[in-house]
Coordinates of C-alpha atoms in Angstrom, one line a residue:
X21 CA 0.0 0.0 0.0
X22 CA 3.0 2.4 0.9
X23 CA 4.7 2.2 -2.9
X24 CA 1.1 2.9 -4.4
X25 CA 0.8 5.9 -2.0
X26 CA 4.1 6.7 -3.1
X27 CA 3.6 6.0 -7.0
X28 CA 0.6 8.5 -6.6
X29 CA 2.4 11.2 -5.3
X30 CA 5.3 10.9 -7.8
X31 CA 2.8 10.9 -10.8
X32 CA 0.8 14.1 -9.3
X33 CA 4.3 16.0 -8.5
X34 CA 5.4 15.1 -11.9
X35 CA 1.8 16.5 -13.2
X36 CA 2.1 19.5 -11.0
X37 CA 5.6 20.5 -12.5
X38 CA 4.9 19.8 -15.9
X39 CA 1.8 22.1 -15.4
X40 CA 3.4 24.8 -13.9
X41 CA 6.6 24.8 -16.7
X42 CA 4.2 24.7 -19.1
X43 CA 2.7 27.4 -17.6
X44 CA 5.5 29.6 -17.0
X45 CA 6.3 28.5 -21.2
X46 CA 2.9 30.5 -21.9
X47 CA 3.5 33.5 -19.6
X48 CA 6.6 34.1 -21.2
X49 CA 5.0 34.3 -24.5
X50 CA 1.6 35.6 -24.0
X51 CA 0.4 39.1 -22.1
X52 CA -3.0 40.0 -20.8
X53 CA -4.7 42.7 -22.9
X54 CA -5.2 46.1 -20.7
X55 CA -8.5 46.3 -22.0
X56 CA -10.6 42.9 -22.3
X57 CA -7.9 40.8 -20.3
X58 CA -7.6 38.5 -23.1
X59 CA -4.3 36.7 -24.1
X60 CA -1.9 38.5 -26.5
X61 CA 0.8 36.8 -28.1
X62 CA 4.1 38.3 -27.8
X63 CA 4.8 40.8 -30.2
X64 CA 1.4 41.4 -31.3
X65 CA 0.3 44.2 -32.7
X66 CA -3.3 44.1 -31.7
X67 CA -5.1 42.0 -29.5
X68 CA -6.9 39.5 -30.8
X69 CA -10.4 39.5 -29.1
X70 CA -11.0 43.3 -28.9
X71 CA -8.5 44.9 -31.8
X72 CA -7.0 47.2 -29.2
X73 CA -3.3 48.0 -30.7
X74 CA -1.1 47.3 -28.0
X75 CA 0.9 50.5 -28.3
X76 CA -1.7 52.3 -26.9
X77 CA -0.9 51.0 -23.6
X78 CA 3.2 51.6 -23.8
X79 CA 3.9 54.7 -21.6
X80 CA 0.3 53.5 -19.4
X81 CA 2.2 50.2 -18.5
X82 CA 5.9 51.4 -18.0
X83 CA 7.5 51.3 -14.8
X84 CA 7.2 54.2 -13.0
X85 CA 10.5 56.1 -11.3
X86 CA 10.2 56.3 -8.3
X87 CA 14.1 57.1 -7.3
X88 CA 16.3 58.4 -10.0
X89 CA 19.5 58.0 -7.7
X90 CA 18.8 54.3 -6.9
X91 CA 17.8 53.8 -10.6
X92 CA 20.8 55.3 -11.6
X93 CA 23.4 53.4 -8.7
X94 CA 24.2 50.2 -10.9
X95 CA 27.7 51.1 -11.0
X96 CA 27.3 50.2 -15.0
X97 CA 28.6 52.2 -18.0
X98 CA 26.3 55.5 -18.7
X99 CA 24.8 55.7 -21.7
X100 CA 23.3 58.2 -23.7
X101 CA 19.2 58.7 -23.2
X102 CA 17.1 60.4 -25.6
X103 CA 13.9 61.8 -24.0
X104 CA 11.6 62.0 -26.6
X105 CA 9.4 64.4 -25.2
X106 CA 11.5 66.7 -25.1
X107 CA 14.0 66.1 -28.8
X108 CA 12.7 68.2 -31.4
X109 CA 14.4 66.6 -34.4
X110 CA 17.2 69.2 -34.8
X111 CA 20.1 66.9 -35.4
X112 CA 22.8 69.0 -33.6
X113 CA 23.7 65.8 -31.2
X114 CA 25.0 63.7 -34.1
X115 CA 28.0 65.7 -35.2
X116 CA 28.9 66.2 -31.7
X117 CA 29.2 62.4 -31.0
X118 CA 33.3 61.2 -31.0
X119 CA 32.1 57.7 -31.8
X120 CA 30.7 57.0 -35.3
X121 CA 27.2 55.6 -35.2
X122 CA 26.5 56.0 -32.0
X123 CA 23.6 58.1 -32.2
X124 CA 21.8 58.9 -34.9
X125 CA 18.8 60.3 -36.7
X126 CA 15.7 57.9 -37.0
X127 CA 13.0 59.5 -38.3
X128 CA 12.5 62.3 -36.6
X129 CA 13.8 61.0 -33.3
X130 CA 17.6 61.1 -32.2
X131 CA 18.3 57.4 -31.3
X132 CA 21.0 56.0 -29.3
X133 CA 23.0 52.9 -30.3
X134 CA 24.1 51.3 -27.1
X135 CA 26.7 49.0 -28.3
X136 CA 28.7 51.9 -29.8
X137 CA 27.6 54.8 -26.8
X138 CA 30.9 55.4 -24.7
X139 CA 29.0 58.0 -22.2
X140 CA 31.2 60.4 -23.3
X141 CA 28.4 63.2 -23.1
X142 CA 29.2 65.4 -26.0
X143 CA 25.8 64.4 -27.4
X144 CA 24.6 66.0 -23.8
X145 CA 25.9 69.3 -24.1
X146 CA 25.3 69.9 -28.4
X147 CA 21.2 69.5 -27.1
X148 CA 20.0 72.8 -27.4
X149 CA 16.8 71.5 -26.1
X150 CA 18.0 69.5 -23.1
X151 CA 16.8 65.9 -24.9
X152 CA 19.6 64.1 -23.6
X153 CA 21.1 62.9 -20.1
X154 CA 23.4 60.0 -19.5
X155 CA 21.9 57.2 -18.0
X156 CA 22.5 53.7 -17.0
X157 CA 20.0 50.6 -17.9
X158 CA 17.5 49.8 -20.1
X159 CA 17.2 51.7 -23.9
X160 CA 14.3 53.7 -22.8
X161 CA 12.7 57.2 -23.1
X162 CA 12.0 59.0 -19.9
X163 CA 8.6 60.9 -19.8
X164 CA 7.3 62.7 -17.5
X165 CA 3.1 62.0 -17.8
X166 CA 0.0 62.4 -15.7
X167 CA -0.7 58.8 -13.5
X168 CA -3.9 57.2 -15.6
X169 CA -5.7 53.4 -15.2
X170 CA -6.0 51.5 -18.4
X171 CA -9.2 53.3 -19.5
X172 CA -7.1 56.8 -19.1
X173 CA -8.8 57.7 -16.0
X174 CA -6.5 59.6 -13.7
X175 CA -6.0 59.8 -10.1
X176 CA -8.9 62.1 -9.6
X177 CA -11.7 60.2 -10.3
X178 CA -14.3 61.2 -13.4
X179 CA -11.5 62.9 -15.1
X180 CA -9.9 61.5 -17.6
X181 CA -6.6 62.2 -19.6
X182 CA -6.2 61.4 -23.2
X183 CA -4.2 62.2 -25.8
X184 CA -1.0 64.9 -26.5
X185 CA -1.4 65.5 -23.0
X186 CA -1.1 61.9 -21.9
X187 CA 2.4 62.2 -23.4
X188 CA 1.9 60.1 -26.4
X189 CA 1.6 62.5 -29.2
X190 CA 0.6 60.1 -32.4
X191 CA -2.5 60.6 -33.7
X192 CA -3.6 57.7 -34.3
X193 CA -3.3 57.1 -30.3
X194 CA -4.8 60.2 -29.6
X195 CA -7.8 59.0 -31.3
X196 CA -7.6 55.6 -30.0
X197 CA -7.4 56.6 -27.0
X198 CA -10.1 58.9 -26.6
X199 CA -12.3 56.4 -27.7
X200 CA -11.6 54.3 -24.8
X201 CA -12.4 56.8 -22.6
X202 CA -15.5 57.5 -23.8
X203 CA -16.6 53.8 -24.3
X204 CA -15.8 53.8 -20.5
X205 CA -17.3 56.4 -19.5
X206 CA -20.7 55.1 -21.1
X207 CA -20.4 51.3 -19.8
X208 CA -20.2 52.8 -16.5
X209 CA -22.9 55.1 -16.5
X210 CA -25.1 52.6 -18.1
X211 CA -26.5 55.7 -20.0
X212 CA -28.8 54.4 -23.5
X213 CA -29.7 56.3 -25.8
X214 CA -31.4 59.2 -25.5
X215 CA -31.9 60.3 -29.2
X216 CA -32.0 63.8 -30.6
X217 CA -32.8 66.3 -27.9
X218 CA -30.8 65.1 -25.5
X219 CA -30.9 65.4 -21.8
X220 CA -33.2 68.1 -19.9
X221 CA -31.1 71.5 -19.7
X222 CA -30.8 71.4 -15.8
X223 CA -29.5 67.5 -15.8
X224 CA -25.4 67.5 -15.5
X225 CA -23.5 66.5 -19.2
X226 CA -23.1 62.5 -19.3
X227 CA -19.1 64.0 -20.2
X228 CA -17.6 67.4 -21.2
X229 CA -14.9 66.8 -23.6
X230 CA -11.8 69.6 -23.1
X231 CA -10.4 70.4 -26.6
X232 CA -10.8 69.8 -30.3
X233 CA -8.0 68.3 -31.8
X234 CA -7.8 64.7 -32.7
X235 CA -7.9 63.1 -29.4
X236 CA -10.7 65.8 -28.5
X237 CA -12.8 65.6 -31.7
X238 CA -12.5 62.0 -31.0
X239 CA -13.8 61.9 -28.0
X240 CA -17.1 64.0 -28.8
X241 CA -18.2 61.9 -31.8
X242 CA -17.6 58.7 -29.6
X243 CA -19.6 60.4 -27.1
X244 CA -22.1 61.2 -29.8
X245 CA -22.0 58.1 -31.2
X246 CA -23.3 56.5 -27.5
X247 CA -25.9 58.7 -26.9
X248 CA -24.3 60.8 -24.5
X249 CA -25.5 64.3 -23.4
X250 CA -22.4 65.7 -24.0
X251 CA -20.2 69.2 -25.2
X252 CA -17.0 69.4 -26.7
X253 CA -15.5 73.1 -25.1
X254 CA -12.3 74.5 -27.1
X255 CA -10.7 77.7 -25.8
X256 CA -9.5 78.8 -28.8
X257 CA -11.1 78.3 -32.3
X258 CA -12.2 75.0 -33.9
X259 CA -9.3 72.8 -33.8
X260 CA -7.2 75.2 -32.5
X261 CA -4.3 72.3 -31.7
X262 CA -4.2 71.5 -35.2
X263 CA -4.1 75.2 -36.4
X264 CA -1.4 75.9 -34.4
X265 CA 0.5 72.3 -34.2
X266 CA 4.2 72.8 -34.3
X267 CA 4.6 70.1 -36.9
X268 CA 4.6 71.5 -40.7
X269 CA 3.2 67.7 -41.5
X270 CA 1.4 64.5 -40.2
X271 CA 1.8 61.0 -40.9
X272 CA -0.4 58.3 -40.1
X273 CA 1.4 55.3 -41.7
X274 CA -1.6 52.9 -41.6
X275 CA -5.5 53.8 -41.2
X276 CA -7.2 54.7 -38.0
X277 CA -10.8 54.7 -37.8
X278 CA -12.4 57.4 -36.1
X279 CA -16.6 57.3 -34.8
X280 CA -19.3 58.5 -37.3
X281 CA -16.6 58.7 -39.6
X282 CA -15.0 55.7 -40.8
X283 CA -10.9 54.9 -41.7
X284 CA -9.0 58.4 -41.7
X285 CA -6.1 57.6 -44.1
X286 CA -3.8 60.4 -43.8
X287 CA -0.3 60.1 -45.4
X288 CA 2.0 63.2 -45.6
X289 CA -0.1 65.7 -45.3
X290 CA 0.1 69.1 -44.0
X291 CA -1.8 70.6 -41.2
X292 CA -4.3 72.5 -43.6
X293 CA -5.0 69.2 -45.4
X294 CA -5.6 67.9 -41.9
X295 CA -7.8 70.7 -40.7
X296 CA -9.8 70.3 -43.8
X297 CA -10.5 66.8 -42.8
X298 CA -11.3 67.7 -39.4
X299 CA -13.8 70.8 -40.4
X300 CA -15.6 68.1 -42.9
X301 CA -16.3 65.2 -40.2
X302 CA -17.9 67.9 -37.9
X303 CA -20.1 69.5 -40.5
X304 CA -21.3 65.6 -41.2
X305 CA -21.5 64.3 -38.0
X306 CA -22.8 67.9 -36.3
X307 CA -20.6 67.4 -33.5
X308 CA -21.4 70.2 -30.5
X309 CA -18.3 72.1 -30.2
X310 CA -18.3 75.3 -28.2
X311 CA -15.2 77.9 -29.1
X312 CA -14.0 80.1 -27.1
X313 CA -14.2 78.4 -24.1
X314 CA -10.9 78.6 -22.0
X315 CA -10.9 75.8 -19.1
X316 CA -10.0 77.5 -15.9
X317 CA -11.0 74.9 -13.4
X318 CA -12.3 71.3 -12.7
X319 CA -13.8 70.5 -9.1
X320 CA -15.7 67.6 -7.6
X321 CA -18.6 68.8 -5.8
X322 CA -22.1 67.4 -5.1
X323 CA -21.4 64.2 -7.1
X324 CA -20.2 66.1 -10.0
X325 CA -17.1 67.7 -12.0
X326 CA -17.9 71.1 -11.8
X327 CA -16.3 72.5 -15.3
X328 CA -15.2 76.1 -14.7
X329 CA -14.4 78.5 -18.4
X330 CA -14.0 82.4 -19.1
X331 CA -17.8 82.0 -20.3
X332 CA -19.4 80.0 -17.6
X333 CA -19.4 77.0 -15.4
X334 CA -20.8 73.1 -16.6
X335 CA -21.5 70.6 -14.8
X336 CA -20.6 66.8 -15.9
X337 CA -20.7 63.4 -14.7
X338 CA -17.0 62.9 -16.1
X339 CA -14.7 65.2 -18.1
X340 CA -12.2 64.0 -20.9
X341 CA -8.9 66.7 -20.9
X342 CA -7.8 66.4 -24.5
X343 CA -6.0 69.8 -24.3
X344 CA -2.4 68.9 -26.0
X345 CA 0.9 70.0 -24.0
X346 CA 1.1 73.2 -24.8
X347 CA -1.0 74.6 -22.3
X348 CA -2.5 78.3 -23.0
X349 CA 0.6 80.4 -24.1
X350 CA 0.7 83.9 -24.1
X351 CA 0.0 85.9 -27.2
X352 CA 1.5 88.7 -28.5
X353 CA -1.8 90.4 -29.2
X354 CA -1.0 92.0 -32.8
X355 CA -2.6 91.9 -36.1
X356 CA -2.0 88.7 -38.4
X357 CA -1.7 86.4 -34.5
X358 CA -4.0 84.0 -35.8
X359 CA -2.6 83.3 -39.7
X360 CA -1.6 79.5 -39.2
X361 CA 1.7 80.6 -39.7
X362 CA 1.6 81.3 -36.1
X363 CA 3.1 78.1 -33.5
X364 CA 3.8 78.3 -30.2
X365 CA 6.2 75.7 -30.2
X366 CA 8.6 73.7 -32.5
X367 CA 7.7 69.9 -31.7
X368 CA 9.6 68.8 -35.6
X369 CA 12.6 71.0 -36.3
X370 CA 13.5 68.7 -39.8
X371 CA 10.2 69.9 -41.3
X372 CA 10.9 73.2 -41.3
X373 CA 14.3 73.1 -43.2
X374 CA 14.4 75.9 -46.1
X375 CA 11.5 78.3 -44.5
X376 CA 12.3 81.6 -43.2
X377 CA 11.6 81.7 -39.7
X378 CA 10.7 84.0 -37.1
X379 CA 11.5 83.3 -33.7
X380 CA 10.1 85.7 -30.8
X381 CA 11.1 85.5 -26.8
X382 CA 13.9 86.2 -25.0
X383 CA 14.2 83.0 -22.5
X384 CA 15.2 79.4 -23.0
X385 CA 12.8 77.9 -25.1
X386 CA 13.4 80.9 -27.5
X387 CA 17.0 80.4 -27.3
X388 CA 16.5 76.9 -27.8
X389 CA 13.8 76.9 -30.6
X390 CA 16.5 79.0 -32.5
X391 CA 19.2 77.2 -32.4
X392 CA 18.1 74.3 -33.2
X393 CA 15.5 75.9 -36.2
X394 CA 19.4 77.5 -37.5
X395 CA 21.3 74.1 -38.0
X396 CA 18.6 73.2 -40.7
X397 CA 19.7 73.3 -43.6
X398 CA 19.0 76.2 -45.6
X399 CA 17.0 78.0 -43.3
X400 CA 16.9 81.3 -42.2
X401 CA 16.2 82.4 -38.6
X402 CA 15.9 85.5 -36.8
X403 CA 15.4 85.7 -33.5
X404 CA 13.6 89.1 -32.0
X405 CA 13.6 89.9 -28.2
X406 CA 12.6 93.2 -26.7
X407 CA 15.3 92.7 -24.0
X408 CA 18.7 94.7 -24.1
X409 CA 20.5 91.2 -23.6
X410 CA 19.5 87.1 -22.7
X411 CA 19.6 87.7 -19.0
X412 CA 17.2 84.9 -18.0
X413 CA 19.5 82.2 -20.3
X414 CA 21.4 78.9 -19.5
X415 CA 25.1 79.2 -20.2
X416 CA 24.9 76.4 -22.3
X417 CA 22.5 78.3 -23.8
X418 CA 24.4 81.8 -24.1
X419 CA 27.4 79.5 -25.4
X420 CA 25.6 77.8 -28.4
X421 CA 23.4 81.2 -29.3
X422 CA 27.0 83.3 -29.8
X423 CA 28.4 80.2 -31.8
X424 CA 25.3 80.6 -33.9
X425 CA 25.8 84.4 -34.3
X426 CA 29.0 84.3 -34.9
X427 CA 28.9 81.4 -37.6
X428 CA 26.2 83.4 -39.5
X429 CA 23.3 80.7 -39.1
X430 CA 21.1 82.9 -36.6
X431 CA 20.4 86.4 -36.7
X432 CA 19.5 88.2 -33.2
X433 CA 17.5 91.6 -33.2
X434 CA 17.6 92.9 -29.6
X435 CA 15.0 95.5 -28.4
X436 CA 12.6 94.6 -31.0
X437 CA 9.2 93.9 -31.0
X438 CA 6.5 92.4 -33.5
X439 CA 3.7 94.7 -34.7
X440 CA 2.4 93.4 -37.5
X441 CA 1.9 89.7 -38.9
X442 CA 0.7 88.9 -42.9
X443 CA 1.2 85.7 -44.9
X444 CA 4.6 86.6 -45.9
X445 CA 6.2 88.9 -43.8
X446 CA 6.4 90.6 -40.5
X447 CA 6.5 94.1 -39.1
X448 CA 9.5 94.1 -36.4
X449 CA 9.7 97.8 -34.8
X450 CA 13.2 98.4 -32.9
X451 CA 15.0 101.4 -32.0
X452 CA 11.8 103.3 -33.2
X453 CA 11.9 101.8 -36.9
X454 CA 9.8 99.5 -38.7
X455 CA 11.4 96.9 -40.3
X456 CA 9.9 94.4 -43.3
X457 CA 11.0 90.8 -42.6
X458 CA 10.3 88.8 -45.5
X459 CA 8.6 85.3 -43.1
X460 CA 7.2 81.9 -43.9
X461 CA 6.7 81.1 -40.1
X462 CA 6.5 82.7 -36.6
X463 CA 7.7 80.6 -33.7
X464 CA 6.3 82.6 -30.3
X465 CA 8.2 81.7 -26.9
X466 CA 6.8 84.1 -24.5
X467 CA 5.9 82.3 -21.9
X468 CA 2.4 80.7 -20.6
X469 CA 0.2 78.4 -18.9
X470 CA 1.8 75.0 -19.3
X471 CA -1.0 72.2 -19.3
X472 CA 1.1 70.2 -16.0
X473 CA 0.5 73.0 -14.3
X474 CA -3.2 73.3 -14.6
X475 CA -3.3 69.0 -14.0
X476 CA -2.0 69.7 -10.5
X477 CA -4.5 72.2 -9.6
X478 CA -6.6 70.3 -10.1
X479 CA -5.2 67.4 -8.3
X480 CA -3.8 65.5 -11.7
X481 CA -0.5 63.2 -10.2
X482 CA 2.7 64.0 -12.7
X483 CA 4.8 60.6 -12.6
X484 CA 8.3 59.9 -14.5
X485 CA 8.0 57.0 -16.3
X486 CA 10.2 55.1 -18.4
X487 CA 9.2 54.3 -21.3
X488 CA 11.4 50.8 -23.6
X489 CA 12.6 51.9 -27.0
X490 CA 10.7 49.5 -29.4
X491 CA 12.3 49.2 -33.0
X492 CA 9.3 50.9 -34.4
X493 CA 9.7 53.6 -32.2
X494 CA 13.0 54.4 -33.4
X495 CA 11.6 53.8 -36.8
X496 CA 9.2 56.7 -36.3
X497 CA 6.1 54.9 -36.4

């Protein structure tokens, strides 16, 4: 009886191991899907019970930093990091690198061949922008984002966080993800249908949707699309982000289909190709969007998200921020301010090779927009500041702006200010003189609101995250 006992327990240990091998074999090679829980295959694009592409969840599911000086304590060889939220395309690390190959353009991303990197930092200082640190570890960019779940709802509960702001600025994600939201949002309010008419005037909005760019415009026709009393609230003008995206081009590489609308398809094309797209899908679909409607505040009170604006305060069940990452800048509040010429910020500097360019501010990210705008080939760049001198600067900054002057690539007009903007010039008045500067675009670095700020008001958590280098990332997918 004691060697059948005995037989039996081999046979169900054996079992047991097998089992558990096998399942650590499937583990390795399979993933849960963020959204449906379903298993993904390594590798996979999509997942293959609810289509989600995977990508989507990349920065949502990267580790968190929680200490940079324990993360960075290995006692290994430092490397060269690019953080791409912050490398604008410019180029000016490559020549600076001693070792051949070791970084590189990808793209429009500045991409870091470990093998060759010697940490010798030279890559470091050359960033106008900052883009770089040396770091030890994993390939990885380092992002600084708000904290959100899986369905992009953030620490503050009812408000959710999708798009630019999220830190993942491809379109096809912002739209992607705005749609999860939203389908969120309704399967938890168990809201049907209500038809045309909506809800009574004094009932809360089902969801009030913060900007109309992609992830925004997104959002409301999802919205839309499920029934949902809902308003899509743009401070600016209709698709304001896109007017004024600091990108001279877009590129979706492969179809993304957006609610009421079907597959947008859009390959190369510039912002006013873009914009015309955009201004088409809300005259078919008659999405509600409400201009001029600058977001001030968001508060949870009575078992709502009180919505405060410069016109006057909504009430919501749940609110979707889709505002982009550049925050409310300031204006310079002249004629001509709102040509589409007109950026805020220079997110590609590649695409703007050849133009003549316009920068105006008198602080870092002038300085920095300037610089690296100057190293592209065959542009021209002028850089106006009503300032006597750069007082507020970085040395590295003063260092790399006299280089420029003195090599001829960058023109600085001190005590200057814009008074006029047209389509292909601008009015610069300094020392009591107006001067005609022949113009293709005007990059404005004054200063503003950035959008982090307003997230912590409001009680938004910022995390560092680090984010692994994929080899379609560095292909510029």
């Amino acid at each position: 009886m004691m060697w059948l006992t005995t037989i039996v327990f081999i046979a169900l240990t054996a079992a047991f191991m097998r089992w558990h091998l096998r399942r650590r074999g499937a583990d390795a090679s399979t993933a849960s899907c963020p959204r449906c829980k379903a298993a993904v295959p390594a590798g996979a694009a999509r997942c293959p019970r609810c289509q989600i592409p995977m990508q989507l969840y990349e920065v949502v599911a990267a580790k968190t930093v929680v200490d940079e000086d324990t993360a960075n304590a290995s006692g290994a060889r430092p490397h060269a990091v690019v953080r791409a939220d912050l490398c604008v395309g410019c180029g000016a690390c490559v020549p600076a690198c001693p070792e051949p190959g070791a970084i590189r353009m990808v793209g429009k991303l500045a991409t870091v061949e470990k093998s060759l990197c010697k940490g010798h930092g030279k890559c470091v200082e050359a960033c106008p922008v900052g883009g770089i640190v040396l770091a030890t570890g994993a390939s990885v960019h380092r992002v600084e984002v708000p904290l959100v779940d899986t369905d992009f709802e953030s620490n503050v509960p009812g408000v959710y966080v999708v798009g630019e702001l999220g830190g993942r600025g491809l379109i096809k994600n912002a739209i992607n993800e705005a749609k999860v939201a939203v389908e969120h949002i309704a399967d938890e309010l168990g809201v049907s249908k209500r038809g045309v008419g909506g809800a009574a005037a004094d009932e809360p909005y089902d969801v009030i949707v913060v900007g109309s760019g992609p992830a925004g415009i997104s959002a409301g026709l999802e919205a839309l699309h499920r029934g949902l009393h809902y308003v899509v609230l743009e401070q600016g003008t209709l698709a304001d982000t896109i007017r004024k995206y600091p990108r001279a081009k877009f590129l979706l590489a492969e179809p993304v289909s957006v609610p009421l609308y079907g597959d947008l398809w859009v390959s190369d094309a510039t912002k006013e190709q873009l914009l015309q797209v955009w201004e088409s899908i809300i005259a078919k679909t008659g999405l509600d969007v409400r201009t001029g409607h600058r977001v001030t505040n968001v508060v949870r009170a009575d078992g709502a998200v009180r919505v405060e604006t410069s016109e006057r305060t909504f009430r919501a069940r749940r609110v979707v921020l889709a505002m982009g990452r550049r925050g409310t800048p300031r204006r310079l509040g002249v004629a001509g301010e709102e040509l589409g010429k007109v950026i805020y910020d220079v997110a590609d500097m590649e695409s703007f090779a050849g133009m003549r360019m316009l920068v105006v501010g008198g602080g870092d990210s002038a300085v920095e927009s300037a610089i690296g705008l100057a190293r592209q080939p065959g542009t021209t760049v002028t850089l106006s500041y009503r300032g006597a001198t750069f007082s507020r600067i970085r040395e590295r900054n003063r260092q790399h702006l006299e280089e420029a002057v003195h090599s001829g690539s960058l023109r600085v007009v001190l005590g200057s200010e814009v008074r006029e903007i047209s389509e292909s010039a601008v009015v610069l008045e300094a020392n009591g003189q107006h001067h005609l500067l022949a113009n293709d675009i005007v990059v404005v670095r004054i200063g503003g609101e950035p959008p982090y700020t307003f997230l912590e008001k409001i009680g938004v958590r910022i995390v560092k995250k680090d984010v692994p280098l994929r080899e379609e990332a560095r292909a510029g997918a």
